[in-house]
Structure formats: structure tokens, C-alpha cells
Short mmCIF file of C-alpha atoms and ligand atoms in Angstrom, two decimals:
data_model
loop_
_atom_site.label_atom_id
_atom_site.label_comp_id
_atom_site.label_asym_id
_atom_site.label_seq_id
_atom_site.Cartn_x
_atom_site.Cartn_y
_atom_site.Cartn_z
CA UNK A 476 31.32 -200.07 -100.80
CA UNK A 477 31.82 -196.32 -100.29
CA UNK A 478 29.25 -194.26 -98.40
CA UNK A 479 28.34 -191.59 -100.94
CA UNK A 480 25.39 -190.31 -98.94
CA UNK A 481 24.75 -189.19 -95.42
CA UNK A 482 21.43 -188.88 -93.63
CA UNK A 483 20.42 -186.11 -91.25
CA UNK A 484 18.76 -188.19 -88.56
CA UNK A 485 16.34 -185.46 -87.44
CA UNK A 486 15.18 -184.01 -90.76
CA UNK A 487 15.50 -187.10 -92.94
CA UNK A 488 17.45 -185.09 -95.54
CA UNK A 489 19.70 -187.25 -97.70
CA UNK A 490 22.93 -185.37 -98.46
CA UNK A 491 26.04 -186.20 -100.47
CA UNK A 492 29.00 -187.22 -98.35
CA UNK A 493 31.63 -187.77 -101.05
CA UNK A 494 32.40 -186.39 -104.48
CA UNK A 495 30.53 -188.56 -106.98
CA UNK A 496 32.26 -189.31 -110.27
CA UNK A 497 29.95 -191.09 -112.67
CA UNK A 498 32.83 -192.23 -114.88
CA UNK A 499 34.60 -193.88 -111.99
CA UNK A 500 31.47 -195.54 -110.63
CA UNK A 501 29.73 -196.59 -113.78
CA UNK A 502 32.20 -196.91 -116.63
CA UNK A 503 30.36 -198.45 -119.63
CA UNK A 504 27.04 -198.40 -117.78
CA UNK A 505 24.31 -196.40 -119.46
CA UNK A 506 22.15 -195.73 -116.42
CA UNK A 507 24.15 -195.06 -113.29
CA UNK A 508 22.06 -195.71 -110.19
CA UNK A 509 23.21 -195.74 -106.55
CA UNK A 510 21.03 -197.56 -104.09
CA UNK A 511 20.79 -197.19 -100.37
CA UNK A 512 18.39 -198.12 -97.65
CA UNK A 513 16.95 -195.92 -94.96
CA UNK A 514 15.82 -197.58 -91.79
CA UNK A 515 13.22 -195.95 -89.59
CA UNK A 516 14.37 -197.31 -86.24
CA UNK A 517 11.16 -196.81 -84.32
CA UNK A 518 8.97 -198.49 -86.93
CA UNK A 519 11.50 -201.28 -87.70
CA UNK A 520 10.96 -200.58 -91.39
CA UNK A 521 13.29 -199.90 -94.27
CA UNK A 522 12.87 -197.96 -97.47
CA UNK A 523 14.93 -198.35 -100.62
CA UNK A 524 16.24 -195.20 -102.29
CA UNK A 525 17.64 -195.01 -105.80
CA UNK A 526 19.68 -192.00 -106.90
CA UNK A 527 20.50 -191.67 -110.57
CA UNK A 528 23.83 -189.98 -111.31
CA UNK A 529 23.58 -187.77 -114.42
CA UNK A 530 26.54 -187.25 -116.68
CA UNK A 531 28.20 -183.88 -117.32
CA UNK A 532 30.79 -183.30 -120.00
CA UNK A 533 33.81 -183.27 -117.70
CA UNK A 534 36.11 -185.42 -119.83
CA UNK A 535 37.63 -184.66 -123.19
CA UNK A 536 38.28 -187.43 -125.74
CA UNK A 537 41.77 -188.72 -125.13
CA UNK A 538 44.22 -190.64 -127.27
CA UNK A 539 46.38 -193.05 -125.33
CA UNK A 540 49.35 -191.87 -127.30
CA UNK A 541 49.73 -188.27 -128.32
CA UNK A 542 51.92 -189.23 -131.23
CA UNK A 543 51.77 -192.26 -133.54
CA UNK A 544 54.29 -193.25 -136.08
CA UNK A 545 53.19 -195.27 -139.11
CA UNK A 546 55.61 -196.80 -141.50
CA UNK A 547 54.38 -197.33 -145.04
CA UNK A 548 56.23 -199.02 -147.77
CA UNK A 549 56.15 -196.97 -150.94
CA UNK A 550 55.52 -199.95 -153.19
CA UNK A 551 52.72 -201.55 -151.09
CA UNK A 552 50.66 -198.53 -150.15
CA UNK A 553 48.37 -198.00 -153.08
CA UNK A 554 45.79 -195.30 -153.36
CA UNK A 555 42.73 -196.62 -151.48
CA UNK A 556 44.80 -198.58 -148.89
CA UNK A 557 43.47 -198.28 -145.39
CA UNK A 558 45.42 -198.10 -142.13
CA UNK A 559 43.69 -198.46 -138.78
CA UNK A 560 44.34 -195.65 -136.30
CA UNK A 561 44.07 -195.79 -132.55
CA UNK A 562 40.77 -194.83 -131.02
CA UNK A 563 40.26 -191.98 -128.67
CA UNK A 564 38.38 -192.70 -125.49
CA UNK A 565 35.91 -190.45 -123.65
CA UNK A 566 34.51 -191.91 -120.42
CA UNK A 567 31.44 -189.63 -120.42
CA UNK A 568 28.18 -191.12 -121.65
CA UNK A 569 25.55 -190.37 -124.28
CA UNK A 570 26.06 -187.16 -126.25
CA UNK A 571 28.96 -186.19 -123.94
CA UNK A 572 30.97 -189.14 -125.26
CA UNK A 573 33.06 -189.32 -128.38
CA UNK A 574 31.08 -188.33 -131.49
CA UNK A 575 33.39 -187.61 -134.42
CA UNK A 576 36.89 -187.61 -135.86
CA UNK A 577 38.55 -185.12 -138.20
CA UNK A 578 41.87 -185.30 -140.01
CA UNK A 579 44.01 -182.42 -141.19
CA UNK A 580 47.48 -181.87 -142.52
CA UNK A 581 48.16 -183.48 -145.83
CA UNK A 582 46.30 -184.09 -149.09
CA UNK A 583 47.82 -187.57 -149.52
CA UNK A 584 45.46 -188.89 -146.85
CA UNK A 585 41.79 -188.77 -145.97
CA UNK A 586 39.84 -190.17 -143.05
CA UNK A 587 37.26 -192.97 -143.02
CA UNK A 588 35.36 -193.92 -139.91
CA UNK A 589 34.08 -197.50 -139.63
CA UNK A 590 31.40 -198.42 -137.19
CA UNK A 591 32.44 -201.52 -135.27
CA UNK A 592 30.33 -203.86 -133.17
CA UNK A 593 28.46 -202.02 -130.41
CA UNK A 594 28.60 -198.75 -132.38
CA UNK A 595 32.29 -198.09 -131.63
CA UNK A 596 33.85 -195.74 -134.15
CA UNK A 597 37.13 -196.84 -135.66
CA UNK A 598 39.14 -194.22 -137.50
CA UNK A 599 41.13 -195.33 -140.51
CA UNK A 600 43.64 -193.50 -142.59
CA UNK A 601 42.91 -193.81 -146.32
CA UNK A 602 45.67 -193.22 -148.79
CA UNK A 603 44.36 -190.96 -151.55
CA UNK A 604 47.50 -190.51 -153.62
CA UNK A 605 50.37 -192.98 -154.02
CA UNK A 606 53.40 -192.30 -151.84
CA UNK A 607 56.84 -191.57 -153.16
CA UNK A 608 59.59 -191.71 -150.59
CA UNK A 609 61.88 -189.76 -152.87
CA UNK A 610 59.37 -186.94 -153.02
CA UNK A 611 58.35 -186.85 -149.32
CA UNK A 612 59.74 -189.31 -146.76
CA UNK A 613 57.59 -187.89 -143.92
CA UNK A 614 53.92 -186.83 -143.77
CA UNK A 615 52.64 -185.10 -140.65
CA UNK A 616 48.92 -185.28 -139.85
CA UNK A 617 46.67 -184.32 -136.96
CA UNK A 618 43.70 -186.47 -135.90
CA UNK A 619 41.13 -184.64 -133.83
CA UNK A 620 38.39 -186.35 -131.80
CA UNK A 621 35.38 -184.33 -130.59
CA UNK A 622 32.58 -185.13 -128.18
CA UNK A 623 29.01 -183.84 -128.45
CA UNK A 624 28.93 -181.86 -125.20
CA UNK A 625 27.93 -178.21 -124.86
CA UNK A 626 30.56 -176.86 -125.28
CA UNK A 627 32.26 -179.68 -127.06
CA UNK A 628 35.68 -180.94 -125.90
CA UNK A 629 38.37 -182.26 -128.17
CA UNK A 630 41.55 -184.31 -128.06
CA UNK A 631 44.25 -184.60 -130.70
CA UNK A 632 46.92 -187.05 -131.76
CA UNK A 633 49.80 -186.34 -134.08
CA UNK A 634 50.41 -188.93 -136.80
CA UNK A 635 53.76 -189.20 -138.51
CA UNK A 636 53.85 -191.33 -141.64
CA UNK A 637 57.33 -192.51 -142.57
CA UNK A 638 57.65 -193.74 -146.12
CA UNK A 639 59.86 -196.82 -146.45
CA UNK A 640 61.46 -198.80 -149.15
CA UNK A 641 59.93 -202.13 -150.17
CA UNK A 642 59.20 -205.05 -147.84
CA UNK A 643 57.21 -207.81 -149.48
CA UNK A 644 55.45 -209.72 -146.72
CA UNK A 645 53.55 -208.63 -143.67
CA UNK A 646 53.40 -210.79 -140.54
CA UNK A 647 50.28 -212.98 -140.36
CA UNK A 648 48.64 -214.17 -137.15
CA UNK A 649 47.67 -217.83 -136.97
CA UNK A 650 44.13 -216.78 -136.03
CA UNK A 651 42.19 -213.57 -136.49
CA UNK A 652 40.79 -213.88 -133.03
CA UNK A 653 42.00 -215.60 -129.86
CA UNK A 654 39.54 -216.30 -127.06
CA UNK A 655 40.31 -217.85 -123.71
CA UNK A 656 38.39 -218.48 -120.52
CA UNK A 657 40.26 -218.22 -117.24
CA UNK A 658 39.12 -218.56 -113.66
CA UNK A 659 39.43 -215.40 -111.63
CA UNK A 660 41.82 -217.03 -109.13
CA UNK A 661 44.52 -217.91 -111.70
CA UNK A 662 47.89 -216.91 -110.15
CA UNK A 663 49.74 -213.75 -111.17
CA UNK A 664 52.47 -214.52 -113.69
CA UNK A 665 50.50 -217.27 -115.51
CA UNK A 666 50.54 -217.23 -119.28
CA UNK A 667 46.98 -216.87 -120.47
CA UNK A 668 47.20 -216.93 -124.25
CA UNK A 669 49.85 -216.82 -126.92
CA UNK A 670 49.13 -215.30 -130.31
CA UNK A 671 51.91 -215.92 -132.77
CA UNK A 672 52.42 -214.46 -136.21
CA UNK A 673 54.76 -215.52 -139.00
CA UNK A 674 56.48 -213.37 -141.60
CA UNK A 675 57.86 -214.85 -144.81
CA UNK A 676 60.52 -212.19 -145.24
CA UNK A 677 64.11 -212.60 -144.26
CA UNK A 678 66.24 -210.65 -141.82
CA UNK A 679 64.85 -207.52 -140.23
CA UNK A 680 61.84 -207.57 -142.58
CA UNK A 681 60.90 -210.98 -141.20
CA UNK A 682 61.59 -210.32 -137.51
CA UNK A 683 58.20 -210.11 -135.79
CA UNK A 684 57.64 -208.08 -132.65
CA UNK A 685 54.38 -207.76 -130.73
CA UNK A 686 52.67 -204.84 -129.06
CA UNK A 687 49.21 -204.00 -127.74
CA UNK A 688 47.29 -202.14 -130.41
CA UNK A 689 44.14 -201.44 -128.47
CA UNK A 690 43.83 -201.90 -124.72
CA UNK A 691 41.96 -200.11 -121.94
CA UNK A 692 43.89 -198.47 -119.11
CA UNK A 693 42.62 -201.02 -116.62
CA UNK A 694 43.51 -203.96 -118.82
CA UNK A 695 46.99 -202.57 -119.45
CA UNK A 696 47.63 -202.70 -115.70
CA UNK A 697 46.66 -206.37 -115.68
CA UNK A 698 48.31 -207.93 -118.71
CA UNK A 699 51.84 -208.12 -119.93
CA UNK A 700 52.70 -208.84 -123.56
CA UNK A 701 56.06 -210.34 -124.32
CA UNK A 702 57.21 -208.37 -127.36
CA UNK A 703 59.31 -211.25 -128.69
CA UNK A 704 57.02 -214.26 -128.15
CA UNK A 705 53.56 -212.70 -128.21
CA UNK A 706 52.62 -214.40 -124.93
CA UNK A 707 50.13 -212.55 -122.76
CA UNK A 708 50.64 -213.11 -119.05
CA UNK A 709 48.96 -211.86 -115.91
CA UNK A 710 50.52 -208.84 -114.11
CA UNK A 711 47.83 -208.32 -111.47
CA UNK A 712 45.11 -210.60 -110.13
CA UNK A 713 41.81 -210.86 -111.97
CA UNK A 714 38.53 -210.13 -110.27
CA UNK A 715 35.36 -211.32 -111.94
CA UNK A 716 33.32 -209.03 -109.71
CA UNK A 717 35.11 -205.99 -111.16
CA UNK A 718 35.68 -206.91 -114.84
CA UNK A 719 34.31 -210.11 -116.35
CA UNK A 720 35.79 -209.83 -119.82
CA UNK A 721 38.80 -208.07 -121.37
CA UNK A 722 39.07 -207.29 -125.07
CA UNK A 723 42.45 -206.44 -126.47
CA UNK A 724 44.03 -206.07 -129.87
CA UNK A 725 47.55 -207.25 -130.45
CA UNK A 726 49.68 -206.11 -133.35
CA UNK A 727 52.56 -208.05 -134.88
CA UNK A 728 54.92 -205.90 -136.88
CA UNK A 729 58.05 -206.67 -138.77
CA UNK A 730 61.21 -204.60 -138.83
CA UNK A 731 59.98 -202.59 -141.76
CA UNK A 732 56.63 -201.59 -140.35
CA UNK A 733 54.25 -204.10 -141.96
CA UNK A 734 51.79 -205.51 -139.50
CA UNK A 735 48.79 -207.69 -138.74
CA UNK A 736 46.35 -207.30 -135.89
CA UNK A 737 44.43 -209.95 -133.96
CA UNK A 738 41.71 -209.65 -131.41
CA UNK A 739 42.19 -211.29 -128.03
CA UNK A 740 39.24 -211.90 -125.71
CA UNK A 741 39.94 -212.97 -122.15
CA UNK A 742 36.78 -214.10 -120.40
CA UNK A 743 37.02 -214.30 -116.65
CA UNK A 744 34.87 -216.94 -114.95
CA UNK A 745 33.50 -216.59 -111.46
CA UNK A 746 34.97 -218.56 -108.59
CA UNK A 747 33.04 -218.67 -105.34
CA UNK A 748 35.52 -216.46 -103.46
CA UNK A 749 33.19 -214.21 -101.50
CA UNK A 750 31.17 -215.41 -98.57
CA UNK A 751 27.68 -214.01 -98.08
CA UNK A 752 27.78 -210.95 -95.85
CA UNK A 753 25.06 -210.92 -93.25
CA UNK A 754 24.34 -207.61 -91.54
CA UNK A 755 21.89 -206.97 -88.73
CA UNK A 756 20.18 -203.73 -89.78
CA UNK A 757 18.12 -203.37 -86.65
CA UNK A 758 17.43 -205.59 -83.63
CA UNK A 759 15.66 -205.60 -80.28
CA UNK A 760 17.72 -206.49 -77.23
CA UNK A 761 14.75 -207.08 -74.92
CA UNK A 762 11.27 -208.41 -75.46
CA UNK A 763 8.39 -208.76 -73.04
CA UNK A 764 7.28 -212.35 -72.49
CA UNK A 765 3.71 -211.46 -73.45
CA UNK A 766 4.67 -209.98 -76.87
CA UNK A 767 2.22 -211.41 -79.42
CA UNK A 768 3.55 -214.01 -81.88
CA UNK A 769 4.73 -212.39 -85.09
CA UNK A 770 6.59 -209.60 -83.24
CA UNK A 771 9.62 -208.49 -85.32
CA UNK A 772 12.80 -209.05 -83.34
CA UNK A 773 15.47 -208.23 -85.96
CA UNK A 774 15.94 -207.11 -89.57
CA UNK A 775 18.84 -208.60 -91.52
CA UNK A 776 20.33 -208.10 -94.95
CA UNK A 777 22.39 -210.62 -96.92
CA UNK A 778 24.71 -209.71 -99.75
CA UNK A 779 27.21 -211.77 -101.80
CA UNK A 780 29.57 -210.17 -104.29
CA UNK A 781 29.82 -213.30 -106.46
CA UNK A 782 27.47 -213.80 -109.37
CA UNK A 783 24.99 -216.49 -110.38
CA UNK A 784 24.52 -219.30 -107.89
CA UNK A 785 27.79 -218.28 -106.18
CA UNK A 786 26.15 -214.98 -105.29
CA UNK A 787 22.79 -216.25 -104.10
CA UNK A 788 22.81 -215.88 -100.34
CA UNK A 789 20.10 -217.93 -98.59
CA UNK A 790 19.36 -217.49 -94.92
CA UNK A 791 18.16 -219.98 -92.36
CA UNK A 792 17.55 -219.97 -88.65
CA UNK A 793 19.02 -222.38 -86.13
CA UNK A 794 16.01 -224.46 -85.13
CA UNK A 795 14.53 -225.12 -81.72
CA UNK A 796 13.64 -221.60 -80.61
CA UNK A 797 10.28 -219.86 -80.75
CA UNK A 798 11.38 -217.81 -83.79
CA UNK A 799 10.97 -217.99 -87.52
CA UNK A 800 12.55 -216.25 -90.47
CA UNK A 801 10.56 -214.26 -92.98
CA UNK A 802 11.97 -213.18 -96.31
CA UNK A 803 10.64 -209.64 -96.55
CA UNK A 804 11.85 -208.43 -99.89
CA UNK A 805 14.77 -209.51 -102.05
CA UNK A 806 17.72 -209.89 -99.77
CA UNK A 807 16.01 -208.69 -96.59
CA UNK A 808 14.94 -211.02 -93.83
CA UNK A 809 13.13 -210.47 -90.58
CA UNK A 810 13.20 -212.65 -87.49
CA UNK A 811 9.77 -212.85 -85.84
CA UNK A 812 8.43 -214.72 -82.83
CA UNK A 813 6.48 -217.82 -83.79
CA UNK A 814 4.62 -218.16 -80.48
CA UNK A 815 4.41 -216.45 -77.11
CA UNK A 816 7.50 -216.58 -74.95
CA UNK A 817 7.75 -217.72 -71.34
CA UNK A 818 10.50 -216.12 -69.28
CA UNK A 819 10.04 -218.73 -66.55
CA UNK A 820 11.01 -221.38 -69.14
CA UNK A 821 13.80 -219.58 -71.08
CA UNK A 822 14.93 -216.10 -70.08
CA UNK A 823 17.57 -215.44 -72.73
CA UNK A 824 18.03 -216.39 -76.37
CA UNK A 825 20.93 -216.21 -78.76
CA UNK A 826 19.16 -216.35 -82.13
CA UNK A 827 21.64 -217.53 -84.76
CA UNK A 828 20.91 -216.69 -88.41
CA UNK A 829 23.04 -218.47 -90.99
CA UNK A 830 23.63 -217.51 -94.61
CA UNK A 831 24.96 -219.86 -97.29
CA UNK A 832 25.53 -219.18 -100.97
CA UNK A 833 24.75 -221.57 -103.81
CA UNK A 834 28.37 -222.24 -104.83
CA UNK A 835 29.99 -225.63 -104.50
CA UNK A 836 31.43 -225.80 -101.99
CA UNK A 837 29.11 -223.22 -100.57
CA UNK A 838 30.49 -220.40 -98.37
CA UNK A 839 28.75 -219.55 -95.14
CA UNK A 840 28.52 -216.88 -92.50
CA UNK A 841 26.31 -216.25 -89.52
CA UNK A 842 25.05 -213.52 -87.19
CA UNK A 843 23.78 -213.76 -83.63
CA UNK A 844 21.02 -211.65 -82.12
CA UNK A 845 21.03 -211.74 -78.30
CA UNK A 846 17.60 -211.29 -76.77
CA UNK A 847 16.58 -210.98 -73.12
CA UNK A 848 12.99 -211.87 -72.15
CA UNK A 849 11.39 -209.40 -69.75
CA UNK A 850 9.14 -210.63 -66.95
CA UNK A 851 5.37 -210.16 -66.79
CA UNK A 852 3.49 -211.04 -63.57
CA UNK A 853 1.87 -214.20 -64.93
CA UNK A 854 2.46 -216.58 -62.03
CA UNK A 855 0.66 -216.58 -58.65
CA UNK A 856 2.52 -217.64 -55.49
CA UNK A 857 2.26 -221.40 -54.90
CA UNK A 858 2.25 -222.88 -51.34
CA UNK A 859 4.72 -225.66 -50.70
CA UNK A 860 1.90 -227.80 -49.25
CA UNK A 861 -1.75 -228.15 -50.19
CA UNK A 862 -2.87 -227.63 -46.53
CA UNK A 863 -1.10 -227.12 -43.23
CA UNK A 864 -1.94 -228.48 -39.77
CA UNK A 865 -0.27 -228.39 -36.37
CA UNK A 866 -0.89 -229.72 -32.87
CA UNK A 867 -0.56 -227.17 -30.10
CA UNK A 868 -0.45 -228.19 -26.41
CA UNK A 869 -2.88 -226.11 -24.27
CA UNK A 870 -1.49 -223.60 -21.81
CA UNK A 871 1.16 -222.63 -24.32
CA UNK A 872 3.13 -219.44 -23.83
CA UNK A 873 1.67 -216.39 -25.55
CA UNK A 874 3.79 -215.48 -28.64
CA UNK A 875 4.87 -219.10 -29.30
CA UNK A 876 5.74 -220.07 -32.88
CA UNK A 877 3.16 -222.57 -34.12
CA UNK A 878 4.21 -223.28 -37.73
CA UNK A 879 5.52 -221.67 -40.89
CA UNK A 880 3.80 -221.58 -44.27
CA UNK A 881 5.88 -221.01 -47.36
CA UNK A 882 4.94 -220.03 -50.95
CA UNK A 883 7.19 -219.42 -53.96
CA UNK A 884 6.54 -217.39 -57.11
CA UNK A 885 8.15 -218.29 -60.47
CA UNK A 886 8.25 -214.68 -61.70
CA UNK A 887 11.17 -212.31 -61.26
CA UNK A 888 11.96 -209.37 -58.98
CA UNK A 889 8.99 -207.51 -57.53
CA UNK A 890 6.64 -209.90 -59.35
CA UNK A 891 8.11 -212.75 -57.27
CA UNK A 892 8.16 -210.99 -53.86
CA UNK A 893 5.69 -212.90 -51.67
CA UNK A 894 3.93 -211.45 -48.57
CA UNK A 895 1.64 -213.39 -46.20
CA UNK A 896 -1.57 -212.27 -44.54
CA UNK A 897 -4.06 -213.87 -42.20
CA UNK A 898 -7.56 -214.41 -43.66
CA UNK A 899 -10.47 -212.99 -41.65
CA UNK A 900 -12.36 -215.30 -39.29
CA UNK A 901 -13.77 -215.64 -35.80
CA UNK A 902 -13.14 -218.04 -32.89
CA UNK A 903 -15.93 -218.33 -30.31
CA UNK A 904 -17.21 -214.86 -31.20
CA UNK A 905 -13.79 -213.18 -30.99
CA UNK A 906 -11.75 -211.98 -34.01
CA UNK A 907 -9.30 -214.64 -35.20
CA UNK A 908 -6.58 -211.97 -35.21
CA UNK A 909 -6.73 -211.84 -31.43
CA UNK A 910 -5.71 -215.54 -31.31
CA UNK A 911 -3.01 -215.82 -34.01
CA UNK A 912 -0.86 -213.63 -36.26
CA UNK A 913 1.20 -214.24 -39.45
CA UNK A 914 4.48 -212.48 -40.08
CA UNK A 915 4.15 -210.88 -43.55
CA UNK A 916 7.74 -211.50 -44.71
CA UNK A 917 8.40 -214.99 -43.33
CA UNK A 918 5.02 -216.74 -43.13
CA UNK A 919 5.60 -217.64 -39.46
CA UNK A 920 2.33 -218.23 -37.54
CA UNK A 921 2.35 -217.24 -33.83
CA UNK A 922 -0.18 -217.96 -31.06
CA UNK A 923 -1.07 -214.62 -29.44
CA UNK A 924 -2.66 -216.09 -26.31
CA UNK A 925 -2.60 -219.29 -24.32
CA UNK A 926 -5.14 -221.85 -25.65
CA UNK A 927 -7.49 -223.73 -23.29
CA UNK A 928 -8.56 -227.19 -24.57
CA UNK A 929 -11.73 -227.05 -22.52
CA UNK A 930 -12.68 -223.87 -24.39
CA UNK A 931 -11.36 -224.33 -27.96
CA UNK A 932 -10.42 -227.71 -29.44
CA UNK A 933 -9.69 -226.71 -32.99
CA UNK A 934 -8.98 -223.51 -34.96
CA UNK A 935 -9.36 -223.37 -38.78
CA UNK A 936 -7.98 -220.42 -40.71
CA UNK A 937 -6.76 -219.25 -44.16
CA UNK A 938 -3.38 -217.70 -44.96
CA UNK A 939 -3.09 -215.71 -48.10
CA UNK A 940 0.15 -215.21 -50.13
CA UNK A 941 0.29 -212.23 -52.49
CA UNK A 942 3.08 -211.16 -54.90
CA UNK A 943 4.29 -207.60 -55.59
CA UNK A 944 3.15 -207.36 -59.25
CA UNK A 945 0.68 -204.83 -60.55
CA UNK A 946 -1.93 -206.16 -60.56
CA UNK A 947 -0.91 -208.58 -57.82
CA UNK A 948 -1.69 -212.33 -57.92
CA UNK A 949 -2.49 -214.32 -54.81
CA UNK A 950 -3.44 -217.76 -53.47
CA UNK A 951 -4.87 -219.13 -50.21
CA UNK A 952 -4.01 -222.10 -48.11
CA UNK A 953 -5.99 -223.64 -45.24
CA UNK A 954 -4.35 -224.13 -41.83
CA UNK A 955 -5.83 -226.33 -39.06
CA UNK A 956 -4.64 -226.03 -35.44
CA UNK A 957 -5.55 -228.87 -33.07
CA UNK A 958 -5.36 -228.05 -29.34
CA UNK A 959 -4.06 -230.95 -27.26
CA UNK A 960 -5.42 -231.61 -23.78
CA UNK A 961 -3.16 -231.60 -20.76
C1 NAG B 1979 24.65 -216.07 -75.58
O1 NAG B 1979 25.94 -215.74 -76.00
C2 NAG B 1979 26.73 -215.09 -75.01
C3 NAG B 1979 28.03 -214.67 -75.64
O2 NAG B 1979 28.58 -215.70 -76.40
C4 NAG B 1979 26.94 -216.04 -73.83
O3 NAG B 1979 27.68 -215.40 -72.84
C5 NAG B 1979 25.57 -216.43 -73.28
O4 NAG B 1979 25.72 -217.38 -72.27
C6 NAG B 1979 24.69 -217.02 -74.39
N1 NAG B 1979 23.35 -217.22 -73.87
C7 NAG B 1979 22.62 -218.29 -74.15
C8 NAG B 1979 21.24 -218.36 -73.56
O5 NAG B 1979 23.07 -219.22 -74.83
C1 NAG B 1980 -8.50 -216.02 -50.78
O1 NAG B 1980 -9.40 -215.72 -49.74
C2 NAG B 1980 -9.92 -214.42 -49.82
C3 NAG B 1980 -10.71 -214.19 -48.53
O2 NAG B 1980 -11.23 -215.38 -48.04
C4 NAG B 1980 -10.76 -214.26 -51.05
O3 NAG B 1980 -11.30 -212.96 -51.13
C5 NAG B 1980 -9.90 -214.54 -52.23
O4 NAG B 1980 -10.66 -214.46 -53.43
C6 NAG B 1980 -9.21 -215.87 -52.11
N1 NAG B 1980 -8.26 -215.98 -53.14
C7 NAG B 1980 -8.01 -217.08 -53.82
C8 NAG B 1980 -6.98 -217.00 -54.86
O5 NAG B 1980 -8.63 -218.13 -53.58
#
């Protein structure tokens, strides 16, 4: 969506146009690749370019909360008890991401690191020695997370353990894991899932409150947890194209600090909410009528942000014209001529390309390429009549108009500009041109001298019409003049 690269048109150098942050572009993606296409206008060709963005260690591991308070009941926290701690998060990838945890501060506790699904490290506090509130009511610890960069970066969280008097029952969630599927267009404010926990204790020790235990920054902007009911509702609209699944952990704790955690998975399902985008990458605006069939007229690209069938953009061409669509590669299409064109038949085309995705109902869009057909001198002038004849009374006046011939040419402009000329010939030994003349622009035939029936009874001649093309095309017509006796 953002143009990260620019192209120097003359040199072909691809340069960065924006600051590129791998963590912002490709969070959770191992190989971060940006794609772009370069079009060589003259050749009507495109090339695909892939640029891989390499990670540098520019983020330190970070705990969402710099300070955590744990409440432990002195009679329930035995040596060997484990308490989950919040994870740190480092958006860098590979060795630059989070590698290890370290705990310091107090010999009552040690650190264990569990490896969760997908290799995620989960720090846990392990109680080494039994707690005695009367001896120490507060233990202060520091948890340090380090990444594997060179040099390595670290983040710390302070942990305060408050030792409490007895509380016999912890809250218990009705399920260890809650999973729901919701469509991406569910309205803001809807309740998506409700995890509820019960606590057998009475009073404050049995009063359950809920909080997010583990949640990503993005998810925390989207979901609201009601601390009294445990209902998770939508704060901001979902977008399958951005995040298709959210994993959260919810904690239920009673008034004395005992708790249970449950995992909540919210799977977002795709709704066909994006229409295919059709872009004309390159197009001709004029084409000569003698262009061979198969000439590329336009290059188009179709893209749909939805996924699966909802994101499969298919193109088609409005039928009837002398064009066909070729699928060049992936989502590229080219419009080519399917036969030779004839400007005298159709001089202008609006070629409409339509794109439809595979959703139901399917979304559509279209693009129009306007094309003008340029003339080629492929038509000769055509006389209005197959032959001309006229009767001329003898003793006519010299310079009299005898008849007009007329020819038209279906081409355009200079190619259609017709001029007339008298064909060579002789009448009784004299040049025909001394008897008659033809006006080049109008085709009017004049008698140059007075005819004498007793001398000439009939004159046959040819008039030639020629157009202004290069090379010019021409045609002839025969004209017969009959002299009438007086
Ligand atoms: C092509 O579209 C333009 C703009 O809508 C319109 O003015 C023109 O008449 C159309 N030409 C043809 C041959 O349909
Ligand atoms: C027309 O006549 C001229 C001269 O008679 C001849 O050279 C020419 O080839 C003719 N053209 C056509 C198209 O018949």
C-alpha cells in the first residue's frame, strides 16, 4: 500500500523512498519480502522485483508492565510451586529476538523457563523455600530478558511478591480454553466470548475479577474485557486481511490473589468485503488499422485483498470487439488484437475489461481502455457510376460544361482527397486534351472547342481519380460523348 521504492526513470536505479521498518511491515513473518513491478514502457513489458528486508537488532525485549505484583498465600505456596510470569516481547527476528531470561534478587525464588507451542519461552517463578509472612511480607525480584543481538539488548521487569494470609480456594474457569469464530464484519461493541470462573470461597476471597494476562498490543486495542463479568467485547473493527486470529490469556483472580488462567482464541473469518482492484499498467491510445493481430494494446493487473475464493480476481473482456484477453502471468493480463482492424468499419473502441472475485455474491470492478484506430490508405477512390455518357449538340460554345464525374474514397484525411485527371487519347489525329479538359478538384468535364457532327460523331475517353495517400491509389472510369446533329 505504501510506496517504499522509487525508480530513476533514466538510469533504472531502484532507490528507497521511505524508511523501512521490518518489524512494522512483517511482524511474525520470518522472511520479509517486498515486491514491486517495473514496467518498461517502450517494450510494453514488466519485470517483478523482490527485495528482502533484513533484520537489525533495533528493538530491546520489552515487558508490557515494568512492575508486577504477585500475591502468594503463605499456606498454599509450597516449595516447588510455580507461578507464571508475563512474557517479554521483542519484535526483531531470528537471533535478534528474545533469547533468554534471568532472575535476581532473592534466594526464596528461582526461574524456570518452559517452552510453549511454537517455541515461545514462558518464564515461571519457582518457589524454592516456603514463605513466611511473619518473616518477610515482601520479596522484591528483577526479571531480565535478553536478546541474542550483537551487542545484546535487555529489558527488565520488577516483581513484587506480597505474602498473604490463607485463602483456601482459587477461582476456576469453566474451560481451560475458549475458542470462537467471528466474521470480520461483526459490529463494534458485540460480545464475542464470555469466560467465567467460579470461586468456592466466601466474601472477598470468593469475589472473582478478570483481567488480560497475556495480550499483544494490537489485540489490546481491539478487545475490551469486563473485569466483573469476564465478557470480551469488540472495541475496534476486525479486519481479516490484517490479523486473522487473536490469542489471548485471561486471568480470574479472587480478592486474595489466587487465580486461574484460560486461553481465548478468536478466529476471524473472511467476508468478501474488498472488490478486485483493476489497474491499467500501460496502454496504447492509438493503433494503426494495419497492426498485425496479436498486437498488445494494454497491460492490466488485478488484485483483491480478500483471501481464498473471495480474493481470486478473474478478468474477462466485453465481447464483440476484435480483441482478446491473455493471462500473462499470475494476476497480469494483456489485451491483444484478435484480427486486423478496419478504420472504415469502426474508428474508435472503448475496450471494457471486467474483474470479478470468487466470493458469493461476487464483487466486481471494471476498467476501460479507449483506443483510436489510425487510417492507412487501403481504399481506392470509387466512381459513383460504372460509366458515364453525355449527348452534346454540335456547334456548342467553347468552354461549355459537358458533365461531372464524381468518386469518393472511404479513407480519412489526405488518404481520402480525390483529384481527377484526363486519360491520354487522340481524336482524329489531334490530342484529346485539345478537345476536352477535366477540372482536378471537381471532376467537371468541359468542351474546349465547338464540335462538328460531320467531323466527329463520338468521343471516348478515360477519367482517372487518384487519392492523396503515399503510395496513392487510383481508379479509371470510361466516358462516352455523343455529338448530336443539327
Ligand atoms: C467511449 O467512451 C467515451 C467516454 O465515455 C465516449 O465519449 C465515447 O463516445 C465512447 N466511444 C465509443 C466508440 O463508444
Ligand atoms: C487507368 O488508366 C491508366 C492509363 O490508361 C493506366 O495506366 C492505369 O493502370 C489505369 N488504372 C486503373 C486502376 O485501371
